Tab-separated table of C-alpha atoms in Angstrom:
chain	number	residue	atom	x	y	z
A	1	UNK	CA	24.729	29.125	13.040
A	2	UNK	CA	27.739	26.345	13.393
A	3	UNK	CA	25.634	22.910	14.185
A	4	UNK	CA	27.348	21.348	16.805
A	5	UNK	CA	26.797	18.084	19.097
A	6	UNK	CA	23.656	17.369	21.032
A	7	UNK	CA	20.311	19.467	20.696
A	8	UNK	CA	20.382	22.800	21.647
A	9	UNK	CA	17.404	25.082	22.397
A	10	UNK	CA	16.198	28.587	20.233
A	11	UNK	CA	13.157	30.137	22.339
A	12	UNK	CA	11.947	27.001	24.166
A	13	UNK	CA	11.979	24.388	21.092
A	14	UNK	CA	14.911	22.309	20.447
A	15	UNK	CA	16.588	22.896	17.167
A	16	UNK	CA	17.864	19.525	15.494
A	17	UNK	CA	21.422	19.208	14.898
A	18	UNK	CA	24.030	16.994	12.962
A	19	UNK	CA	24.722	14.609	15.918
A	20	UNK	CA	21.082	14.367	16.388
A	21	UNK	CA	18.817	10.591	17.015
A	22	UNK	CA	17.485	8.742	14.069
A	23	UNK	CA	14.297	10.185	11.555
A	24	UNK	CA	11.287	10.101	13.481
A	25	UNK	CA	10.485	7.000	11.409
A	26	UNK	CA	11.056	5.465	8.411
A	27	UNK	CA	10.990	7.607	5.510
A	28	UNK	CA	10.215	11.120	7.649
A	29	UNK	CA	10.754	14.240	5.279
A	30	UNK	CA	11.344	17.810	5.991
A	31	UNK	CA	12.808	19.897	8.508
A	32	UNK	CA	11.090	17.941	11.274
A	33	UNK	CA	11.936	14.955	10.226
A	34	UNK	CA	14.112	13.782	12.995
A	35	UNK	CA	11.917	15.283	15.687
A	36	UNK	CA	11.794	12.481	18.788
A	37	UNK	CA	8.492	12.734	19.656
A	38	UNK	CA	7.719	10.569	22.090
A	39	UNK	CA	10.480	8.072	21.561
A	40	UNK	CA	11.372	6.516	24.888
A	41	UNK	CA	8.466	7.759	26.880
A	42	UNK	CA	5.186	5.758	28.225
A	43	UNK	CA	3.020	4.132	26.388
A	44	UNK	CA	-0.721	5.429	26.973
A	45	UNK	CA	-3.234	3.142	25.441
A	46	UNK	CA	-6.653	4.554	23.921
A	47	UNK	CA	-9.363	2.217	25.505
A	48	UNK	CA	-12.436	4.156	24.793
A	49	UNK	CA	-13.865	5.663	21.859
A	50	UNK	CA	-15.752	8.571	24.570
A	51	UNK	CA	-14.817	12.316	23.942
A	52	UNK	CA	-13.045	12.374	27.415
A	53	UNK	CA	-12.148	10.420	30.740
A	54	UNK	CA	-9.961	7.608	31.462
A	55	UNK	CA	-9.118	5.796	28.167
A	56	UNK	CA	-9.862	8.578	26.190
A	57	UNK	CA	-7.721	9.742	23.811
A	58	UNK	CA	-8.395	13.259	25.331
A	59	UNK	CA	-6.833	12.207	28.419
A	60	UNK	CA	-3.590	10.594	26.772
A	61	UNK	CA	-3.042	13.856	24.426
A	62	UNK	CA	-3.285	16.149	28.092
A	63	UNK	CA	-0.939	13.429	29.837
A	64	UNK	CA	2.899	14.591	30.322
A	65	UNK	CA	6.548	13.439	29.677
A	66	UNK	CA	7.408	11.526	26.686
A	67	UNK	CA	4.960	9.333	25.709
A	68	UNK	CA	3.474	7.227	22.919
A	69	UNK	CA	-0.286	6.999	22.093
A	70	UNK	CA	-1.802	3.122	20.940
A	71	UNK	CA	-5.145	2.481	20.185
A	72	UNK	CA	-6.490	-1.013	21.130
A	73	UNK	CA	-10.395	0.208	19.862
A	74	UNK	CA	-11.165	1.461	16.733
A	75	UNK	CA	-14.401	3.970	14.992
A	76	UNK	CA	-15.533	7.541	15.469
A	77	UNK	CA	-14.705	9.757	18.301
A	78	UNK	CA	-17.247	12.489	18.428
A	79	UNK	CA	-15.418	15.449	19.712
A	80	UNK	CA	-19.120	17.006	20.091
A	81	UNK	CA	-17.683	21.108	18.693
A	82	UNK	CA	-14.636	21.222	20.324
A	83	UNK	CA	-10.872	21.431	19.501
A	84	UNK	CA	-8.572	18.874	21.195
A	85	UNK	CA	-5.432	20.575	22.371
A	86	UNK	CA	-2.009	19.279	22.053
A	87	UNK	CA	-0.025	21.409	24.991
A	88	UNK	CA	2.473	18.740	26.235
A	89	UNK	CA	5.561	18.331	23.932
A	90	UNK	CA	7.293	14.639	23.067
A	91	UNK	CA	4.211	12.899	21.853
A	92	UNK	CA	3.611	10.338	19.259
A	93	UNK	CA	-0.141	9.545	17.803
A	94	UNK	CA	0.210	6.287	16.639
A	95	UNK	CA	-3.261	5.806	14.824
A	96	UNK	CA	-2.217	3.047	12.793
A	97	UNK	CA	-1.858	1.093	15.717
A	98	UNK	CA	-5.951	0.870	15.946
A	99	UNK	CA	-7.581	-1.941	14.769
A	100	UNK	CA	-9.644	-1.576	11.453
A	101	UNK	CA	-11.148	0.581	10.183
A	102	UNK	CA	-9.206	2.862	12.505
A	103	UNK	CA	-9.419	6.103	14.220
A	104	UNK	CA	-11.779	9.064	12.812
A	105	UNK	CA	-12.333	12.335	14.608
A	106	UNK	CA	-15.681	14.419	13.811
A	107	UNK	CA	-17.447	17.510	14.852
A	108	UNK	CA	-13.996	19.102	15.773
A	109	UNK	CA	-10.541	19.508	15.424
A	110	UNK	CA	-6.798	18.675	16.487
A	111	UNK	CA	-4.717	21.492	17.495
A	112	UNK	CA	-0.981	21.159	18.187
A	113	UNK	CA	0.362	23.846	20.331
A	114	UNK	CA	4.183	22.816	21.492
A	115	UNK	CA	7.077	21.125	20.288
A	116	UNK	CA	8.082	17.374	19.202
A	117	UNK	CA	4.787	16.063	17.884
A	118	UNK	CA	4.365	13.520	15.241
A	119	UNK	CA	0.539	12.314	14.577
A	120	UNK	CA	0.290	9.584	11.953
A	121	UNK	CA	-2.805	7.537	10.216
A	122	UNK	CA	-5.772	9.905	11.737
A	123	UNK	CA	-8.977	11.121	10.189
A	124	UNK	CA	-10.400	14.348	10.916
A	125	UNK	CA	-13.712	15.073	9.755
A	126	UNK	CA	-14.882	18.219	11.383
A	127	UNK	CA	-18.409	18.878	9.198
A	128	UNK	CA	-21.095	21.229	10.207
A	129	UNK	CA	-21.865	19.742	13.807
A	130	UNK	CA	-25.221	21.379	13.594
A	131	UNK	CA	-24.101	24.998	13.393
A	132	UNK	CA	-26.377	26.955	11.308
A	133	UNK	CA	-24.419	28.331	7.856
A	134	UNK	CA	-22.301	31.478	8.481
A	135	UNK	CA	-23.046	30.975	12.342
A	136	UNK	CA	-19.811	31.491	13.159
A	137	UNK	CA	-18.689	27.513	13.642
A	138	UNK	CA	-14.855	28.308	11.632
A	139	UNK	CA	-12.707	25.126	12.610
A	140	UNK	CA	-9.578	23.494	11.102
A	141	UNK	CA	-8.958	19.594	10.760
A	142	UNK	CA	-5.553	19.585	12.320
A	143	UNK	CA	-3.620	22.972	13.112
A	144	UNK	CA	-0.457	23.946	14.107
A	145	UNK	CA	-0.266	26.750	16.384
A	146	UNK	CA	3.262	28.470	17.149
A	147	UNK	CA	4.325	24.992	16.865
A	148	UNK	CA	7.830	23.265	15.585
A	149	UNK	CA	9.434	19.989	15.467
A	150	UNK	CA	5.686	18.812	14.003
A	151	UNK	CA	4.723	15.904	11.574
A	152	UNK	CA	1.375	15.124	10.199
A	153	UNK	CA	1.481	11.824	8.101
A	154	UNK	CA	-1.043	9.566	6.667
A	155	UNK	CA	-3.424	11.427	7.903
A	156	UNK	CA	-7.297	12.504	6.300
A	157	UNK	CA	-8.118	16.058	6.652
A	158	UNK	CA	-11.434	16.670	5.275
A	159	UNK	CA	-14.760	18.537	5.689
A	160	UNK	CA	-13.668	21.580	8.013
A	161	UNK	CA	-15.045	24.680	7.690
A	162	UNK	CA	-11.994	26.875	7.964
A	163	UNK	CA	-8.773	25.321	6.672
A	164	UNK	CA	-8.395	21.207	6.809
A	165	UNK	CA	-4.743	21.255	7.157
A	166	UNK	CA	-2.748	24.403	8.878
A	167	UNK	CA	0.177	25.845	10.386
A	168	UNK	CA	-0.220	29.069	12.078
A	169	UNK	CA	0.283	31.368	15.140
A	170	UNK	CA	0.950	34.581	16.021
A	171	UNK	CA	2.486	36.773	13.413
A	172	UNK	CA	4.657	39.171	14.812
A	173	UNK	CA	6.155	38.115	17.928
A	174	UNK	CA	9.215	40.140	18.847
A	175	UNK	CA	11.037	43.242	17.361
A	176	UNK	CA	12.925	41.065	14.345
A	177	UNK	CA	11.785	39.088	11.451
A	178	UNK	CA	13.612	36.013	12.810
A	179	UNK	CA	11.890	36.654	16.146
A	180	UNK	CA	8.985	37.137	14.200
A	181	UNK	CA	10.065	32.771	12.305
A	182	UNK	CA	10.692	31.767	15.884
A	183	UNK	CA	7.396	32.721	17.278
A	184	UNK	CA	4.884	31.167	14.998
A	185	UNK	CA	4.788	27.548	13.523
A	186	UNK	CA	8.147	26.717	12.108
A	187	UNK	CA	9.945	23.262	11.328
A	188	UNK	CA	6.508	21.397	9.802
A	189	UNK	CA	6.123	18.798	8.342
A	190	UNK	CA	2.845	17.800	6.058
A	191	UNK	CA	3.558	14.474	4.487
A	192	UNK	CA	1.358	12.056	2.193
A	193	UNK	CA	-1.993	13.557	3.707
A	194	UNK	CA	-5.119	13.562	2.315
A	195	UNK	CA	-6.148	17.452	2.356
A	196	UNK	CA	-9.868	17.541	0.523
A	197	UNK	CA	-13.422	18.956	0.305
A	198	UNK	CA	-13.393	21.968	2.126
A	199	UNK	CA	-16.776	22.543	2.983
A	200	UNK	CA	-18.089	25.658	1.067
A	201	UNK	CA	-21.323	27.508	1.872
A	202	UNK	CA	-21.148	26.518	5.334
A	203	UNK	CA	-20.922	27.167	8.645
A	204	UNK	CA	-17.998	29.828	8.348
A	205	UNK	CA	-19.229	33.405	9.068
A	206	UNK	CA	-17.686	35.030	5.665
A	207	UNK	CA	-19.436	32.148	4.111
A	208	UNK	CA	-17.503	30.687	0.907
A	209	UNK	CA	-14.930	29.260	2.957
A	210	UNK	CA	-13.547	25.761	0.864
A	211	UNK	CA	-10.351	25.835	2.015
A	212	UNK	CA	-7.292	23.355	1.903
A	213	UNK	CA	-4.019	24.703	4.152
A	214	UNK	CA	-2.951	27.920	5.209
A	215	UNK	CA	0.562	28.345	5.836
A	216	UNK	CA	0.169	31.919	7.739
A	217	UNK	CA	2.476	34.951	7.969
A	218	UNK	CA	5.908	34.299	8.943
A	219	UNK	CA	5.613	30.387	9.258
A	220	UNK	CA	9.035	29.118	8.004
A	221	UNK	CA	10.286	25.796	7.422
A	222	UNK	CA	7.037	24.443	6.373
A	223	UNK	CA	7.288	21.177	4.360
A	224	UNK	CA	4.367	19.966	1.984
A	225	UNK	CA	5.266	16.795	0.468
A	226	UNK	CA	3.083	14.279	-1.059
A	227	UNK	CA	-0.265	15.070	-0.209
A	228	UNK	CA	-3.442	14.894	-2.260
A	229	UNK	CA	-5.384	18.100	-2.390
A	230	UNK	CA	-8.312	17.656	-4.123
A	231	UNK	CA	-11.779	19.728	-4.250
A	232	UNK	CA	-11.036	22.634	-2.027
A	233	UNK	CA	-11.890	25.990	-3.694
A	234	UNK	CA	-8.385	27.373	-2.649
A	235	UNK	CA	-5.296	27.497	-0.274
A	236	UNK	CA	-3.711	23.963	-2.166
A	237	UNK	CA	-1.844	25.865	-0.454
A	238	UNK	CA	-1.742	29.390	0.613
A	239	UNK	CA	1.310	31.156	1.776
A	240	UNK	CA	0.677	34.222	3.411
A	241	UNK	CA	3.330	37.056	4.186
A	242	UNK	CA	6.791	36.550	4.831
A	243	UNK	CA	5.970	32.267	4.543
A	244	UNK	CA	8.463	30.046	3.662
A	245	UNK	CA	8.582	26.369	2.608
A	246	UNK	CA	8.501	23.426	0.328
A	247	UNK	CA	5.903	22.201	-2.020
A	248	UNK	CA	7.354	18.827	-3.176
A	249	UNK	CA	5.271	16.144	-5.144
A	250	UNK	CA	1.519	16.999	-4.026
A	251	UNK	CA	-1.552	16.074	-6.250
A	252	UNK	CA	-3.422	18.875	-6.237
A	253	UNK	CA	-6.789	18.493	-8.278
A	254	UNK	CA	-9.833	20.263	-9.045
A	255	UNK	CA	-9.041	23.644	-7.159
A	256	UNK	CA	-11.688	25.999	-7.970
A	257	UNK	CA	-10.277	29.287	-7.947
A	258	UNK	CA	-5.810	28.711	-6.695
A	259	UNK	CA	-3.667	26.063	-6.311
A	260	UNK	CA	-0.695	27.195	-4.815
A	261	UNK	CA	-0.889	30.741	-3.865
A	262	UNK	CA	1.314	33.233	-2.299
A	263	UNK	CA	-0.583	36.338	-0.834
A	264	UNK	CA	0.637	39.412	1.910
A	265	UNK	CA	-1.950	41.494	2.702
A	266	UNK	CA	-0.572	44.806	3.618
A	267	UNK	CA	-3.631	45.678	5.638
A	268	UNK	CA	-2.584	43.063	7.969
A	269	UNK	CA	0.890	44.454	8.360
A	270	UNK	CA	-0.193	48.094	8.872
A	271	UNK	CA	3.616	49.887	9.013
A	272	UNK	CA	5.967	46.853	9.722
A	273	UNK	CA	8.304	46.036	6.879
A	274	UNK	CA	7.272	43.112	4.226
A	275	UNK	CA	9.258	40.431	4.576
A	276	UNK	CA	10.592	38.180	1.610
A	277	UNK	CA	8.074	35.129	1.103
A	278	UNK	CA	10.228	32.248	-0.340
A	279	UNK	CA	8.568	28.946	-1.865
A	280	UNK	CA	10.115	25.905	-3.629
A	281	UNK	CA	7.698	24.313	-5.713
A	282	UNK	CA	9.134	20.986	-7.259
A	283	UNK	CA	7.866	18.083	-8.768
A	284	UNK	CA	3.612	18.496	-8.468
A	285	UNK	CA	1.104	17.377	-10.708
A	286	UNK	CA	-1.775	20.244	-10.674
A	287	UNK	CA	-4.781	18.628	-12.964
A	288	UNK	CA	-7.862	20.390	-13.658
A	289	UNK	CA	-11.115	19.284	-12.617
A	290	UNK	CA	-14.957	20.112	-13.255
A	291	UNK	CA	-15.046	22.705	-10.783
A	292	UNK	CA	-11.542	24.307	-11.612
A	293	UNK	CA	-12.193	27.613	-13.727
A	294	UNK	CA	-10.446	28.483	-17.029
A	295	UNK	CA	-6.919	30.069	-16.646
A	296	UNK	CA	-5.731	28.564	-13.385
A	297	UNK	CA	-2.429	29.091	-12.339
A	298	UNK	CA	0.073	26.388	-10.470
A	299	UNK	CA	1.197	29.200	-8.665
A	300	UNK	CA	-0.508	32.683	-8.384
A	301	UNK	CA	0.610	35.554	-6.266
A	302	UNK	CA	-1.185	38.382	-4.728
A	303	UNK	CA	-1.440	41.740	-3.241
A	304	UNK	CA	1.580	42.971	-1.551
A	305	UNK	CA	5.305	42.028	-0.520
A	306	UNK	CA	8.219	40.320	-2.247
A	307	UNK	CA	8.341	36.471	-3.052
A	308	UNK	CA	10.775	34.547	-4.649
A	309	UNK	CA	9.509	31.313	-5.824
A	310	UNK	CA	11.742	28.399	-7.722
A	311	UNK	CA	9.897	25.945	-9.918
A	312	UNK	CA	10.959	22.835	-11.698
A	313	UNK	CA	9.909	19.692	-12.875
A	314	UNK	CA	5.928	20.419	-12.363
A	315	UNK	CA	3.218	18.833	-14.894
C-alpha cells in the first residue's frame, strides 16, 4: 500500500498515514501510536465514584463524538461483576487526571470494542467478586475486542481470572488471512503496564487459570513494550495462531510455567490453512522467581503452525 495524505479508512478503522496528526502523546510507541483519540472532542468529567448514572464514568465511556474523560474524584469504582464496554470510537481515559490515590476498577473489567482509544493511569482489579471457584466467573482486566488504533499505558492490570491484559476478537472473519488481520484486534498498543498476579485456583471454570495477556489468533500489529509481568503462571505473553507483534523491553518475572509463548492449536482451525505467526522479541529481561520451574524458556513454542521469531539483545 502507497501511504498517501490524510487518513484513509480499511474496514471501518482509519489506518494512520505519513501526513498524519502528532503521537497520541508524548512518548506513544507502536503502531497506534499516533491514534487521535479523543483529541479535539468534549471534555466529560467523572464526578462520581457510583457504577453508573450521571457522573459516572459508565456514562462518559457510553457518551459519543470525540471526547476526553477527567476525573475530579478519586478511589474504587465497584463495577459490582460486570464488564464496562467501550463502543464509541475517539476517546481518551485520562486517569491521571484524578486526584490521589487515583482511579481503581474492581469486581470487573474494561472492554474496548472500536477504534481510536487511548486509556492511561487506570487500575483494574477484577478479583473473585464472590463467585464460587470454577463457577464460571472468567473475566479480563482490560480487553481488546476486534479493536485497532488502541493504547493502554500506565495502567495496573491485576487479579483477573481470565487474562489481565488482552487483545482479541473474532478469528476468522472473511475468506483471506488479511481479512482474517482486519477483523480482529490489530494496531495495539500495551505500553509500561503493570500486567501481574493472575489469580490461579479461582473462579475460572477450567480452574488453573493465572494468566498474564493473550494476544489471540490473527491479532496483528500488537505492540508490548515496557511492561512488568510478574507472577502470572503463563501468557507473559501468549501468541496464539497466525499472531503478530512486538515484545520490546518488558520485565517479565517469576512466570511459573512460559514467558513468552507462541502456540496454534490446530483443533481450533479445523481445515483452514495455518498462517505464519511472526514475533520480535528485543531487549527483555526474563528473571526467574520462586515459583518459576527449572528449564524455562524466554520463548517457547507449541503445537501446530509456522512462526518465525527474531531475538536480540535479551538477558
Amino acid at each position: 500500500m502507497v501511504l498517501c495524505t490524510g487518513v484513509m479508512l480499511v474496514c471501518g478503522c482509519p489506518l494512520v498515514t505519513a501526513a498524519s496528526p502528532p503521537e497520541a502523546f508524548p512518548g506513544a510507541q507502536g503502531w497506534a501510536a499516533y491514534t487521535p483519540g479523543g483529541r479535539g472532542g468534549k471534555i466529560l468529567r467523572v464526578t462520581t465514584l457510583d457504577r453508573d448514572g450521571p457522573g459516572s464514568f459508565a456514562e462518559a465511556v457510553s457518551a459519543t463524538g470525540p471526547r476526553i474523560i477527567v476525573f475530579e474524584v478519586a478511589g474504587v469504582i465497584d463495577l459490582d461483576r460486570r464488564t464496562v464496554k467501550i463502543t464509541e470510537p475517539y476517546v481518551t481515559i485520562a486517569g491521571q487526571t484524578a486526584p490521589s490515590p487515583g482511579i481503581t476498577l474492581i469486581r470487573g473489567g474494561l472492554g474496548i470494542q472500536t477504534h481510536d482509544v487511548i486509556v492511561r493511569h487506570i487500575r483494574v482489579r477484577p478479583g473473585e467478586a464472590g463467585a464460587a471457584k470454577k463457577s464460571g466467573w472468567e473475566v479480563d482486566g482490560i480487553a481488546t475486542v476486534a479493536a485497532c488504533n488502541v493504547i493502554v499505558d500506565h495502567c495496573s492490570c491485576t487479579w483477573a481470572t481470565d487474562e489481565n491484559l488482552s487483545a482479541s476478537g473474532p478469528r476468522f472473519e472473511g475468506e483471506t488471512v488479511e481479512q482474517w488481520w482486519l477483523g480482529t484486534s490489530h494496531r495495539v498498543t500495551f505500553s509500561d503496564n503493570i500486567v501481574a498476579e493472575g489469580l490461579a485456583e479461582s473462579t475460572h471454570s477450567k480452574g488453573q487459570h493465572s494468566k498474564g495477556s493473550l494476544i489471540h489468533d490473527n491479532a496483528t500489529e500488537i505492540a508490548i513494550i515496557g511492561n512488568l509481568y510478574a507472577h502470572n503462571q503463563d501468557r507473559n505473553p501468549l501468541f496464539k495462531g497466525g499472531a503478530r507483534g512486538l515484545v520490546v523491553n518488558n520485565y517479565i518475572y517469576n512466570p511459573r510455567s512460559k514467558a513468552v509463548h507462541y502456540a496454534l492449536v490446530a483443533s481450533e482451525w479445523g481445515d483452514r490453512p495455518y498462517a505464519m505467526g511472526q514475533i520480535v522479541v528485543v531487549g527483555n529481561v526474563f528473571e526467574y522467581g520462586p515459583s518459576t520451574r527449572d528449564g524455562v524458556a524466554l520463548v517457547h513454542c507449541s503445537h501446530a503452525g509456522p512462526c518465525q521469531v527474531f531475538m536480540q539483545d535479551n538477558l
